[in-house]
Amino acid sequence: MAYRNSAKNKTRLLSPTAPSKRYMTIDQSPSESKTFQINNSEVHPLTNLSANKKLQDYEIQVKGRFDKIVPFLQKVSALQHEQDFVDCAQQLASQELGFQLPKHILDKAWVRPLDMRALFAWCVFQSHQHLSNQFFNSDPLNGSEDSNEAKAFQDFLLECGFHLLDVTPCADGRLAHSIAYALRIPFSSVRRRSHAGALFDIENTVNRWVKTEHKRYREGVPNFTNESTCYLKVVIYHFSSLDPSHQGCAAHGSNDEEAAKAGLQRLLDFQESVENSFCCGASVEILLIGLDTDTDSIRIHVPDTTKKIVLDQWVSVANIYEETKHLSIDQARLKIIDTVKRSAPGDIAPGMVSFISRLIENNISQLDYVSHLHNGPYPDSGHAERFIGVGIGFKEVHLRNLTYFSHLDTVEEGAPDLDVGIKIFKGLNVSRDLPIPVVIRFDYSGKVPGARDRALQDCKRVDNAITFRYRALVDDGLLHTCLTIRDRDKKGPAEVVGSSLKPTLQEAH
Amino acid sequence: MAYRNSAKNKTRLLSPTAPSKRYMTIDQSPSESKTFQINNSEVHPLTNLSANKKLQDYEIQVKGRFDKIVPFLQKVSALQHEQDFVDCAQQLASQELGFQLPKHILDKAWVRPLDMRALFAWCVFQSHQHLSNQFFNSDPLNGSEDSNEAKAFQDFLLECGFHLLDVTPCADGRLAHSIAYALRIPFSSVRRRSHAGALFDIENTVNRWVKTEHKRYREGVPNFTNESTCYLKVVIYHFSSLDPSHQGCAAHGSNDEEAAKAGLQRLLDFQESVENSFCCGASVEILLIGLDTDTDSIRIHVPDTTKKIVLDQWVSVANIYEETKHLSIDQARLKIIDTVKRSAPGDIAPGMVSFISRLIENNISQLDYVSHLHNGPYPDSGHAERFIGVGIGFKEVHLRNLTYFSHLDTVEEGAPDLDVGIKIFKGLNVSRDLPIPVVIRFDYSGKVPGARDRALQDCKRVDNAITFRYRALVDDGLLHTCLTIRDRDKKGPAEVVGSSLKPTLQEAH
């Protein structure tokens, strides 16, 4: 990994001779200038080591499946002119990857060079399908609605005064783990909508707000409207402490200030939309968070009770880590609470203090996670996504740099986000003569008559629109699609309903 | 107009020698077989003559503006090589149409044949703009929210037990007047969503239902939820009594039974979606109506209290007209109520009886309206729309055969509906070497920050998608677009924000 000179207000020390001890550049509130150092043999008193172990096992296991694909295919390539090639390849696939390869592609090896691009896409789709099935069947991150973790977090949220937590990270794959890893929130306790530059859709979010309020009025879920709790909308923008001018948010020209400013403006616009469109003091709470994609440390722009957020004023978890690592658990927690209170531009609600303090404590675990796993900051400082996820859904994706999200109903509306993803994958895959794997997903409500068929049609429509928009890539076998739908009411795994790797991957059922 | 043999269960008599007296084929409940005859010198006792006069003046005036365009352009064409052509043409335009022609097009007349296609599109767009401004500025149909008519109707709806009336007619231009003419309902009292084959979007309508309920819970508008009123969803399918196998609904292959069946199924699916997705006895009322596009007479499939609707059982207003035309007003009303009650498959709620009886009485006025205006059934039995309306909005369109609606957010999703419209206009206009005029509209809420800009972007996005999809037509000058947006909160007229007839029609402001 190349370390470059950092920008002003960022400092960095490298000690290549001491791999167990690394210094990282960190984000800082503008008034401070410190060096952040994690000693890998040390652990912060607030770090949850058992959670870190579980998360690490999961990440290594899932990403390992994707990382085996290229070496495996290199072996297959070498075998393609053998007499018993098809059998050998299938045996090797079963042994190394745990699934079979598509026979109709292997069968052609004698007549033309093996279509390695198609095999690569197949392996990515199978690996995604495996991860997806595992996620919905066995809840490896303990984040499903029925988990104790989710129930406890939901109670905590309500105690803090929030009945819905709605988070928009950037669509960038380096934020795909924001919820389950960086913030350590059970995935089912959050509405996650990723968008390029974290610029969420206001009308769509107002609709979500209406649905949430309606459910409270009608069903008292999660609580009745006579409890004065709020809808909390969070934006997570991102930046790179190690290479701020190259590895920041592409949508904002790698400019941290612009990323924060645009995120805050979107939050304020959403808040104003609710306030202007509905009577009786309707409003929402808002929160702006920045994430350093090199270390996962977050900075929180603490809002006061008047909902004021200041762009150049934040709590830095990297700083807090340093300031609290030698304290006892209780002392560290008190220090965090105190820091949060002092960081608000005015009075701050006790619930907001509790919520932010929890995020800080959770993020401290993540700082140790990253540092211990990689012996320093992330080695993949830039993009390294494995596939593009297009459509509505993907509740199963919670790993950094696994997926570039293109959250859309139509390619017509979502093209700018999708184009960014295609550009990223031209660099990642096409430059190596490998195809761009695109998983299309439409979640639907099985309770609604005809919804499954409509989700299927949506997949096909988006697949056609992608084929049309990126015709040259598709014609060259450099873009493959896998179509999936999922009944969100059943809470089971997704169903594969089509693929560009004909014949069909799996029978639609 | 060509009269053709009618299908079974339909009878027809023609008396070409007696133009003041015509016999019309009518829709009938299957057990009956009668001939429906309106004597043009007679008026049904329930017919509202003053309303008919007002509606007629409006229709003749507005359509007259569109019908002047071709004769006017023929005159302009003859002038194009005159010395003072530009001045002459502008003077003629002001006199005959009340607006100026685009100078940049006229100015080219000396160097190449005048672009009559562009001038035609310009005149259609200007005529639409005139109608739109007039509609929002002076409420010619007395249907705006502030009108006494709308207030009275809203009260009546609530008395009948309905807090929202949501109607989906077919997108066919021959149903564009369904609300204000055929059913005589103030336009602001209805949510109208036209779709090809009357096949409305279920998810979208469930969202509308949620918004409606939320407003009741939060604001008590139009009433609080402790009043047990219902959301009423109506589908209007259509058929042709004179030429049933050719002039019925194209989306259902001109098959009345299929059109009714598909409409009912969509209603039942919507009802089930609400019932399955929400607790506490959530449901909606549904109503299925058929409209004869030759005479505007409706048939109502009366539902009972168990919400049962029978496909081959209806009340025919044409029949009721005959049965009540010699009665007194009071007797006629009693007869209508009695017929409605007897037509339900089981018990029927008193509110539903009142509502349907009102529709029947209103529709009786429309039967006289059509018959007296045209001395028989409509002379334009088929399509004769003047432009295609694409997008979200068009509250100003309430005239038969004025507009083919393509109600869509994206061309990607709405292409099937839009393709039907383009096909219709290839027959209507392109076959005469005239272009297809497409008005794009996105309504927005001015209270929502950035909504105006997003509506503008939506217009441009859809314009680009149309240009892309119908490239050959656009390249030949056979498809022109006019981009308009409207702030639905302000209730003022729409704003023209762009056009394919560059330079821009009108400065965006």
Coordinates of C-alpha atoms in Angstrom, one line a residue, chain B residues 264 268 271 285-286 301-311 313 343-347:
Chain B
L264 CA -62.2 -6.0 -11.1
L268 CA -59.6 -6.9 -5.6
Q271 CA -58.2 -4.3 -1.6
E285 CA -64.3 0.0 -0.8
I286 CA -64.2 -0.7 -4.5
H301 CA -71.5 -3.1 -11.2
V302 CA -73.1 -2.4 -7.8
P303 CA -71.2 -3.9 -4.9
D304 CA -72.9 -5.3 -1.8
T305 CA -71.8 -4.8 1.8
T306 CA -69.5 -7.8 1.6
K307 CA -67.8 -5.9 -1.3
K308 CA -68.9 -8.5 -3.8
I309 CA -69.0 -7.3 -7.4
V310 CA -70.6 -9.5 -10.1
L311 CA -69.1 -9.1 -13.6
Q313 CA -74.6 -7.8 -13.3
S343 CA -79.0 -4.6 -8.6
A344 CA -76.6 -5.4 -5.7
P345 CA -75.8 -9.1 -5.3
G346 CA -76.6 -8.8 -1.6
D347 CA -77.3 -6.1 1.0

